[in-house]
XYZ file of C-alpha atoms in Angstrom:
665
model
C 130.599 107.993 59.721
C 132.853 110.386 58.070
C 133.101 113.055 60.441
C 135.988 112.492 62.663
C 135.144 115.973 65.026
C 131.810 114.880 66.615
C 130.200 116.033 70.301
C 131.156 114.188 73.262
C 129.654 110.820 73.644
C 129.207 108.817 76.908
C 128.807 104.988 77.474
C 128.679 103.154 74.155
C 128.105 106.511 72.344
C 125.312 108.234 74.148
C 125.582 111.677 74.737
C 126.054 113.447 78.212
C 124.692 116.205 80.039
C 125.028 119.114 78.060
C 126.225 117.104 74.794
C 123.797 117.844 71.625
C 120.130 117.599 71.699
C 118.679 115.684 74.491
C 115.458 113.513 73.756
C 113.633 116.243 76.276
C 114.887 118.944 73.779
C 113.620 116.701 70.720
C 110.372 116.591 72.544
C 110.132 120.044 73.878
C 106.325 120.322 72.104
C 105.510 117.444 74.535
C 107.088 118.208 77.773
C 108.249 121.988 78.402
C 107.005 122.933 81.872
C 109.375 122.708 84.853
C 108.590 120.103 87.452
C 106.209 121.057 90.161
C 107.595 122.022 93.602
C 108.376 119.170 96.025
C 105.572 118.693 98.640
C 106.839 117.657 102.169
C 104.522 115.703 104.212
C 103.054 117.391 107.012
C 105.201 116.127 110.175
C 102.140 116.442 112.323
C 100.173 113.737 110.387
C 100.223 110.264 111.636
C 101.797 107.456 109.283
C 98.608 106.383 107.984
C 97.218 110.101 107.253
C 100.938 110.780 105.658
C 100.068 107.734 103.149
C 96.671 108.823 102.380
C 98.189 112.488 101.470
C 100.884 110.879 99.380
C 98.307 108.873 97.444
C 96.517 111.818 96.740
C 99.274 113.765 95.674
C 99.985 111.149 93.239
C 97.151 111.327 91.643
C 97.322 115.028 91.370
C 100.844 114.557 89.981
C 99.698 112.484 87.309
C 97.408 115.091 86.075
C 99.495 117.807 86.121
C 101.381 116.360 83.226
C 98.390 114.233 81.696
C 96.257 117.364 81.391
C 98.842 119.115 79.467
C 97.849 117.153 76.429
C 94.808 119.450 75.910
C 97.183 122.507 76.897
C 99.100 124.901 74.460
C 102.065 122.379 74.301
C 99.641 119.332 73.833
C 98.342 117.630 70.516
C 96.844 119.856 67.932
C 93.855 117.336 67.780
C 93.049 116.749 71.161
C 90.264 119.458 71.179
C 88.760 118.687 68.028
C 88.432 114.827 68.860
C 87.040 115.878 72.241
C 84.224 117.808 70.971
C 83.659 115.602 68.130
C 83.508 112.585 71.203
C 80.676 114.768 72.931
C 78.517 115.508 70.090
C 78.234 111.810 69.330
C 77.631 111.077 72.883
C 74.796 113.483 72.289
C 73.515 111.952 68.935
C 73.481 108.621 70.430
C 71.249 109.675 73.308
C 69.159 111.135 70.869
C 68.924 107.745 69.254
C 68.263 106.229 72.183
C 65.026 108.590 72.768
C 64.223 107.775 69.483
C 63.920 103.922 69.970
C 62.331 104.808 73.330
C 59.600 106.576 71.435
C 59.276 103.608 69.130
C 58.891 101.000 71.642
C 55.916 102.996 72.726
C 54.331 103.506 69.360
C 55.096 99.710 68.533
C 53.363 98.379 71.671
C 50.496 100.477 71.573
C 49.667 99.809 67.609
C 49.589 95.916 68.747
C 47.374 96.669 71.431
C 45.021 98.637 69.155
C 45.597 95.769 66.417
C 46.884 98.663 64.110
C 48.466 96.796 61.473
C 49.419 99.812 59.343
C 50.899 101.514 61.708
C 52.994 98.525 63.023
C 54.152 97.964 59.034
C 54.968 101.905 59.179
C 56.855 101.648 62.525
C 58.730 98.417 61.353
C 60.175 100.400 58.358
C 61.245 103.072 60.700
C 63.121 100.972 62.965
C 65.603 99.986 60.360
C 67.191 103.449 59.855
C 67.069 104.082 63.842
C 69.242 101.113 64.169
C 71.424 101.709 61.251
C 71.948 105.428 62.819
C 72.320 104.165 66.228
C 74.966 101.571 65.117
C 76.993 104.128 62.846
C 77.099 106.574 65.305
C 78.061 104.099 68.406
C 80.924 102.928 66.034
C 82.071 106.312 65.230
C 81.833 107.316 69.158
C 84.076 103.993 69.383
C 86.622 104.909 66.708
C 86.819 108.699 68.195
C 87.278 107.567 71.763
C 89.793 104.947 70.966
C 91.872 107.668 68.853
C 91.941 109.909 71.860
C 93.091 107.417 74.072
C 95.808 106.214 71.309
C 96.762 109.723 70.832
C 97.227 110.631 74.338
C 98.989 107.669 75.306
C 101.500 107.938 72.521
C 101.602 111.787 73.874
C 102.249 111.154 77.449
C 104.573 108.230 76.726
C 106.986 110.130 74.665
C 106.939 112.933 77.261
C 107.723 110.275 79.917
C 110.367 108.636 78.051
C 111.943 111.792 76.671
C 112.161 112.834 80.482
C 113.339 109.446 81.654
C 116.229 109.076 78.927
C 117.245 112.723 79.369
C 120.854 113.396 81.040
C 121.058 110.072 82.201
C 118.439 109.616 84.279
C 117.179 106.270 83.355
C 120.623 105.302 85.000
C 120.467 107.590 87.781
C 117.177 106.416 88.876
C 119.162 103.239 90.001
C 121.224 105.247 92.420
C 118.954 106.963 94.571
C 115.735 105.863 96.826
C 112.167 106.377 95.618
C 109.245 104.282 94.594
C 110.187 104.020 90.805
C 110.886 100.165 90.560
C 110.337 98.504 87.414
C 109.979 101.776 85.493
C 109.719 100.087 82.094
C 106.497 98.196 83.436
C 105.045 101.878 84.716
C 105.871 103.361 80.836
C 104.257 100.341 79.064
C 101.417 98.646 81.143
C 100.683 101.225 83.598
C 100.584 104.437 81.584
C 98.437 102.634 78.954
C 95.551 102.063 81.576
C 96.312 105.670 83.286
C 95.198 106.989 79.448
C 92.813 104.580 78.479
C 90.340 104.475 81.705
C 89.884 108.155 81.995
C 88.485 108.703 78.463
C 86.017 105.863 79.097
C 85.313 107.170 82.608
C 84.781 110.819 81.080
C 82.671 109.535 77.943
C 80.518 107.119 80.328
C 79.962 109.894 82.887
C 78.655 112.472 80.282
C 76.831 109.658 78.438
C 75.077 108.728 81.870
C 74.508 112.188 82.719
C 72.523 113.188 79.275
C 70.500 109.730 79.490
C 69.621 110.007 83.034
C 68.182 113.966 82.266
C 66.442 112.868 79.271
C 64.867 109.609 80.809
C 64.097 111.024 84.001
C 61.701 113.671 82.213
C 60.301 110.518 80.175
C 59.658 108.601 83.532
C 58.080 111.698 85.230
C 55.686 112.383 82.136
C 54.661 108.677 81.592
C 54.221 107.688 85.297
C 52.574 110.763 86.731
C 51.777 110.375 90.125
C 50.741 107.124 92.068
C 48.046 107.073 94.793
C 48.312 104.459 97.145
C 45.339 103.631 99.711
C 47.070 103.238 103.397
C 45.103 102.569 106.343
C 42.023 104.299 105.302
C 44.116 107.118 103.785
C 45.078 108.054 100.293
C 48.725 108.755 99.880
C 49.730 110.230 96.428
C 53.821 109.969 95.454
C 54.323 112.548 92.482
C 57.136 111.109 90.085
C 56.971 107.712 91.798
C 59.227 106.041 88.779
C 62.015 108.415 88.792
C 61.819 108.391 92.585
C 61.806 104.562 92.618
C 64.729 104.696 90.101
C 66.887 107.277 92.213
C 66.396 105.239 95.497
C 67.234 101.665 93.366
C 70.352 103.489 92.045
C 71.638 104.832 95.501
C 70.951 101.183 96.897
C 73.135 99.557 94.355
C 75.794 102.103 94.369
C 76.164 102.378 98.068
C 75.990 98.750 98.360
C 79.107 98.909 95.738
C 80.749 101.392 97.543
C 80.533 99.727 100.681
C 81.620 96.321 99.031
C 84.363 97.279 97.074
C 85.768 99.965 99.239
C 89.258 97.876 99.476
C 89.408 97.442 95.648
C 91.900 100.217 95.037
C 94.272 99.162 97.511
C 93.920 95.281 96.257
C 94.155 96.341 92.556
C 97.351 98.397 93.447
C 98.818 95.448 95.131
C 98.186 93.219 92.342
C 99.907 95.515 89.810
C 102.797 95.690 91.918
C 102.866 92.004 92.350
C 102.645 91.376 88.651
C 105.491 94.052 87.793
C 107.857 92.073 90.360
C 107.080 89.028 88.666
C 107.794 90.236 85.323
C 111.004 92.025 86.649
C 112.105 88.553 87.899
C 111.530 86.608 84.715
C 113.431 89.454 82.709
C 116.358 89.237 85.015
C 116.739 85.254 84.573
C 116.578 85.795 80.826
C 119.160 88.546 80.812
C 121.408 86.524 83.261
C 120.704 82.949 81.564
C 124.262 82.148 80.906
C 125.512 83.034 84.606
C 122.528 81.159 85.910
C 123.331 78.213 83.636
C 127.303 78.111 84.402
C 126.551 78.327 88.310
C 123.694 75.703 87.947
C 121.451 78.373 90.030
C 118.049 77.165 88.585
C 116.836 75.519 91.772
C 117.869 78.928 93.660
C 116.115 80.837 90.524
C 113.143 78.800 90.420
C 112.177 79.137 94.332
C 112.670 82.757 93.631
C 110.271 82.629 90.989
C 107.817 80.384 92.810
C 108.149 83.121 95.743
C 107.317 85.852 93.331
C 104.517 83.891 91.581
C 102.942 82.874 95.220
C 102.499 86.611 95.519
C 100.822 87.108 92.487
C 98.585 84.340 92.858
C 97.644 85.485 96.459
C 96.727 89.088 95.321
C 95.025 87.762 92.537
C 92.744 85.825 95.122
C 92.180 88.865 97.267
C 90.991 90.434 94.280
C 88.768 87.890 92.986
C 87.235 88.263 96.264
C 86.678 91.796 95.415
C 85.159 90.936 91.896
C 82.880 88.276 93.443
C 81.407 90.721 95.816
C 80.815 93.905 93.256
C 79.378 90.709 90.796
C 76.885 89.898 93.303
C 75.358 93.358 93.394
C 75.842 94.188 89.810
C 74.289 90.902 88.242
C 71.378 91.069 90.474
C 70.937 94.571 90.012
C 70.753 93.556 86.234
C 68.063 91.012 86.592
C 65.966 93.133 88.839
C 66.112 96.469 87.365
C 63.776 95.369 84.001
C 61.216 94.101 86.324
C 60.552 96.844 88.876
C 59.049 99.492 86.242
C 57.079 96.681 85.095
C 55.486 95.746 88.218
C 55.067 99.430 89.294
C 53.213 100.478 86.057
C 50.959 97.229 86.436
C 48.562 98.845 88.461
C 47.825 101.871 86.397
C 47.894 99.409 83.096
C 44.963 97.211 84.704
C 42.925 100.314 85.403
C 43.067 101.598 82.233
C 44.957 104.842 83.017
C 48.232 103.679 81.289
C 48.663 101.792 78.006
C 50.895 98.934 76.839
C 52.969 101.176 74.899
C 53.609 103.566 77.889
C 54.596 100.442 80.221
C 57.148 99.574 77.529
C 58.268 102.847 77.166
C 58.539 103.533 80.942
C 60.329 100.212 81.493
C 62.913 101.270 78.649
C 63.121 104.220 80.197
C 63.561 102.869 83.691
C 66.542 100.250 82.270
C 68.110 103.231 80.905
C 68.239 105.550 83.814
C 69.009 102.699 86.192
C 71.981 102.173 84.018
C 73.442 105.266 84.006
C 72.767 105.894 87.806
C 74.252 102.386 88.149
C 77.398 103.345 86.013
C 79.302 103.433 88.990
C 78.516 99.822 90.105
C 79.450 98.507 86.614
C 82.694 100.478 86.124
C 84.189 100.592 90.003
C 86.734 97.704 89.686
C 88.049 99.670 86.210
C 88.233 102.811 88.155
C 90.142 100.971 91.165
C 92.752 99.567 88.502
C 93.155 102.904 86.781
C 93.716 104.411 90.329
C 96.425 102.066 91.316
C 98.013 102.742 87.493
C 97.765 106.279 87.864
C 99.449 106.070 91.154
C 102.570 104.128 90.004
C 103.472 106.112 87.061
C 103.062 109.213 89.100
C 105.793 107.755 91.481
C 107.909 107.159 88.102
C 107.238 111.167 87.738
C 108.033 112.358 91.095
C 111.309 110.579 91.240
C 112.166 112.227 87.541
C 111.104 115.335 89.209
C 113.667 115.062 91.862
C 116.359 114.548 89.460
C 115.333 117.341 87.395
C 114.818 119.690 90.259
C 118.735 118.672 91.158
C 119.956 119.472 88.056
C 118.215 123.040 88.407
C 119.541 123.217 91.869
C 122.895 123.833 93.551
C 121.752 122.482 96.620
C 123.166 118.982 96.416
C 126.155 120.301 94.192
C 126.547 119.490 90.308
C 129.664 118.404 88.590
C 129.907 121.178 85.481
C 131.077 120.213 82.103
C 132.555 122.573 79.681
C 135.533 123.129 77.241
C 138.771 122.813 78.103
C 141.524 125.641 77.551
C 144.709 125.076 75.216
C 145.366 121.776 73.511
C 144.188 119.619 76.675
C 142.018 116.965 75.433
C 140.673 116.237 78.874
C 140.656 118.369 82.103
C 139.440 117.413 85.526
C 139.384 120.516 87.620
C 138.814 120.322 91.498
C 136.631 117.306 90.678
C 134.749 115.718 93.628
C 131.949 112.882 92.960
C 129.327 112.275 95.824
C 126.439 110.440 96.201
C 122.851 111.964 95.859
C 123.115 112.337 99.684
C 125.887 114.220 99.558
C 128.216 111.802 101.053
C 131.839 111.940 99.166
C 133.202 109.121 96.823
C 136.061 110.895 95.159
C 137.395 114.347 96.316
C 139.952 117.135 94.927
C 140.854 115.249 91.658
C 142.689 117.643 89.579
C 143.994 116.158 86.465
C 144.781 117.328 82.807
C 145.358 115.089 79.837
C 146.864 115.586 76.677
C 146.159 114.844 73.114
C 147.459 111.518 72.505
C 147.693 110.448 76.079
C 147.093 106.630 77.290
C 146.418 107.413 80.979
C 145.569 104.040 83.319
C 143.660 104.982 86.361
C 144.388 102.344 89.126
C 143.469 101.871 92.763
C 142.298 99.130 95.071
C 138.633 97.612 94.567
C 136.134 100.378 95.917
C 138.370 103.527 95.863
C 135.952 105.243 93.062
C 137.708 104.603 89.771
C 134.174 103.568 87.825
C 132.328 106.360 89.886
C 134.990 108.306 88.478
C 134.554 107.207 84.830
C 130.780 107.698 85.177
C 131.498 111.434 86.446
C 133.351 111.822 83.274
C 130.883 110.431 80.984
C 128.322 112.740 82.417
C 125.919 109.784 84.023
C 127.192 110.713 87.610
C 125.907 114.299 88.180
C 126.379 114.794 91.895
C 129.356 116.387 93.138
C 131.622 119.739 92.649
C 134.438 120.612 89.945
C 134.243 120.443 86.414
C 134.611 117.917 83.649
C 135.934 119.625 80.172
C 136.615 118.320 76.848
C 138.420 119.771 74.094
C 136.133 121.467 71.634
C 134.503 119.379 68.843
C 136.164 115.980 70.130
C 134.311 112.781 70.339
C 134.054 110.833 73.456
C 133.580 106.970 73.154
C 133.119 104.752 76.500
C 133.598 100.688 76.487
C 131.931 99.479 79.599
C 132.849 96.124 81.056
C 129.513 94.993 79.690
C 129.067 96.152 76.070
C 125.319 96.908 75.082
C 124.293 94.577 72.312
C 121.049 96.087 70.851
C 118.281 93.784 69.397
C 118.532 93.053 65.591
C 121.330 92.203 62.990
C 124.720 91.464 63.931
C 125.499 94.771 61.456
C 123.394 96.694 63.753
C 125.226 95.461 66.859
C 128.655 96.645 65.586
C 127.542 99.889 64.180
C 125.972 100.890 67.776
C 125.119 103.361 68.409
C 125.588 104.821 64.634
C 123.027 103.181 62.062
C 123.833 99.929 60.542
C 123.886 101.161 56.933
C 126.314 104.074 57.902
C 129.342 101.692 56.867
C 129.413 99.007 53.925
C 129.344 95.426 54.741
C 132.882 95.208 53.901
C 134.088 97.973 56.388
C 131.791 95.979 58.934
C 133.545 92.702 58.070
C 136.982 94.620 57.940
C 136.642 95.978 61.821
C 135.412 92.409 62.718
C 138.328 90.911 61.103
C 140.919 93.208 63.154
C 139.177 91.936 66.482
C 139.548 88.420 65.782
C 135.831 88.024 64.777
C 135.935 87.255 61.071
C 134.200 84.171 61.340
C 131.122 85.799 62.185
C 131.557 88.172 58.828
C 128.965 85.670 57.076
C 126.525 86.163 59.774
C 126.370 90.016 59.872
C 122.464 90.374 58.447
C 121.608 87.566 60.546
C 119.215 88.747 62.771
C 119.437 86.810 66.358
C 119.467 87.448 69.966
C 123.188 88.213 69.877
C 123.122 89.630 73.564
C 122.563 85.898 74.640
C 124.540 84.334 71.751
C 128.111 86.035 72.037
C 130.287 85.184 75.230
C 131.680 88.125 77.111
C 134.837 88.143 75.247
C 133.182 88.126 72.183
C 130.962 91.219 73.122
C 134.243 92.940 74.204
C 136.200 92.414 71.197
C 132.830 93.495 69.226
C 133.032 96.865 71.147
C 136.517 97.223 69.799
C 135.212 97.089 66.493
C 133.186 99.631 67.180
C 135.995 101.760 68.065
C 137.790 101.286 64.555
C 134.259 102.434 62.888
C 133.464 105.400 64.751
C 137.082 106.556 65.105
C 136.424 108.692 68.204
C 139.350 111.256 69.529
C 139.052 110.013 73.273
C 138.354 106.611 74.447
C 137.419 105.718 78.067
C 137.869 102.021 78.941
C 135.981 100.802 82.020
C 137.450 97.158 82.745
C 136.946 96.893 78.865
C 139.234 93.809 78.435
C 138.539 91.850 81.807
C 136.434 89.201 79.797
C 139.629 88.665 77.764
C 142.567 86.294 78.398
C 146.039 88.113 78.516
C 146.908 87.607 75.127
C 143.797 88.510 73.387
C 144.079 91.519 76.054
C 147.245 92.716 74.496
C 146.218 92.166 70.990
C 143.344 94.459 71.252
C 145.481 97.211 72.800
C 147.953 97.160 70.473
C 145.457 97.276 67.642
C 143.960 100.330 69.020
C 147.417 101.803 69.171
C 148.419 100.946 65.478
C 144.854 101.635 64.011
C 144.341 105.075 66.020
C 147.536 106.294 66.883
C 146.286 109.632 68.056
C 143.659 108.778 69.947
C 143.645 109.701 73.776
C 142.798 106.723 76.180
C 141.921 106.740 79.693
C 141.550 103.065 80.876
C 140.123 101.841 84.483
C 141.446 98.267 84.934
C 143.204 96.016 87.725
C 145.647 94.035 85.691
C 148.867 95.260 85.930
C 150.220 94.423 82.478
C 148.426 96.989 80.899
C 150.893 99.311 82.046
C 152.412 98.606 78.816
C 150.185 99.879 76.803
C 149.980 103.509 78.895
C 152.029 106.506 78.941
C 150.737 107.491 82.056
C 149.207 106.339 85.556
C 147.351 108.092 88.117
C 146.277 106.352 91.389
C 143.127 106.451 93.386
C 143.246 105.507 97.317
C 140.193 105.178 99.227
C 140.390 107.464 102.203
C 137.824 108.587 104.942
C 136.061 111.447 103.353
C 136.630 110.043 100.015
C 138.911 108.955 97.426
C 141.949 110.834 96.586
C 144.383 110.873 93.576
C 147.645 109.973 95.409
C 150.011 109.621 92.588
C 150.612 110.854 88.855
C 153.371 109.252 86.997
C 154.993 108.930 83.533
C 155.457 105.250 82.289
C 156.782 106.746 79.409
C 159.112 109.769 79.076
C 157.298 112.500 76.903
C 158.388 115.539 75.423
C 156.184 117.951 76.885
C 156.081 118.063 80.832
C 152.945 118.413 82.636
C 153.534 121.566 85.063
C 152.222 119.523 88.082
C 154.473 121.200 90.677
C 152.404 124.693 89.797
C 149.245 122.975 90.465
C 150.382 121.440 93.706
C 151.403 124.743 94.675
C 147.925 126.367 93.732
C 146.001 123.556 95.687
C 148.055 123.060 99.106
C 145.645 120.387 100.115
C 146.657 118.122 97.194
C 148.936 115.706 98.293
C 152.288 115.883 97.021
C 153.162 112.818 94.630
C 156.132 111.742 92.353
C 156.260 112.317 88.823
C 159.074 110.619 87.983
C 159.171 108.059 85.025
C 160.362 105.344 87.220
C 157.217 103.689 88.167
C 158.736 101.873 91.169
C 159.574 105.226 93.132
C 155.777 106.503 92.567
C 154.787 106.515 96.220
C 153.098 109.351 98.214
C 155.281 111.468 100.230
């Protein structure tokens, strides 16, 4: 990476709000509509009614985004594939009708002992089967193509919104039903996009099949005359009436038996997501758990979480048992009913064997069409739960996006400095998403080459201030300004180590091939990791392999490769011993003499590597800047006095170079 004048970046090089093209901009063809207006629950509703209203809105919210796949900004192949799928469903029903007629013909020929017709129909059966198989195979291919492309389109849209402007981080700072977003995006969104295509294709297929074969049943069956108590009762279209009544009984039974299916399925999915999260949490913190000997406590937590999974699975199993009782019983009885109903007419000679078999086949198809809900109710419930979970994440992203577009909570602005200042905080106040102040009225101007140490007791808002500078923390007021075309690079206390080779980890967030192996090795050697040079092409779980100190050294190696203009160190040497810390800081000063540094740290010995120190003090109503002193005399004096006069509310601070006299007045 040769260009030294790049756009401001935030944590480990990711772009902050307002810097460069966001993932949402790169996916503008996917998600271009503004978030829906917030819906406030009716205060007159009972808690149960409010919960039901919320669940209904969640499904509506899912479709607001999902249906755009077929809209102007959606997939250009969405409608061609959808129309093609409908055409294949129609052709498949046509082949079903052809086989139904074949059944009548072959059994009539057998009844008449007509060998020629039997042989002819046997030959016709082959192309009928081949045609049916070909159409069904193509139908499956197109259906799964729609599912795959829809999932890809919607996943890209959700991920773009999730990653944009640091929202993936901000979700951790706000309340809402958006736990385990990774499970919602991967698993819930998959089911939420697969199931509707299956349902719509199934409903259309069932409707066409029912419409076609009801006509067949009406035509073949005709009317049934029954003698009852000396009278004759004629039932027109008795096969159709029987099929409808039979389907109504089975469907209503399924609806009653499976009425809790949605709730149980939703609870099961949530329990599974929580169990996955707990396992992931143990894996990611394996070293700390092992060092503390916390295996037993983690096992208890895992056992408790998994017990909830088993409990929800047991409840779901009961629901499956009940629905299976209805569906399997229906499957066994359905083929027998039409034969028994047609038997009197066949015995009296008014119906041929072929007509009986055609009626039985048509009855089974109609019953299958009407019983579609019986067979798919469990999947419908599962889809309902998954769609709500992904919609919950969408709603949380909606809230963050609306907050970005509104001044109701206050947003920290990001712009460019005037003059030669490298970084300036102008009346910066940082607050929580509910408006509670964390840091207030901070005014700092940092010149090129300054090395500023931000000090203060724990909880005084130092790390929050760093997040605000990076653009990850959006709430507050005032502005954070950078010198135009300068690059900000942050080193957090826990450096991110991506999967893949060690070379990729050192080069991150740049591409691994942006630097030669020799350049990578030279950077590692300067930070004391030269013993890893032989492993730079090794693909290993480096996040688990490297110690905390090694990770922080690796982060300093990134600085040497990327050569930024501004570095923000957030406890970036906390895992190093004092000697190693001194070496890292001196190395940065020697290798990057013109770089501007902003450090957040507790260690007093770090003052030796900084030219200036500002101190935050926690107070009621938010932390405030109480001192701003020079640790090293500078040629150019800041005009701090004029800033104090312009802002009388700002506490007067000492500006002498003697750090011992830096006491608020």
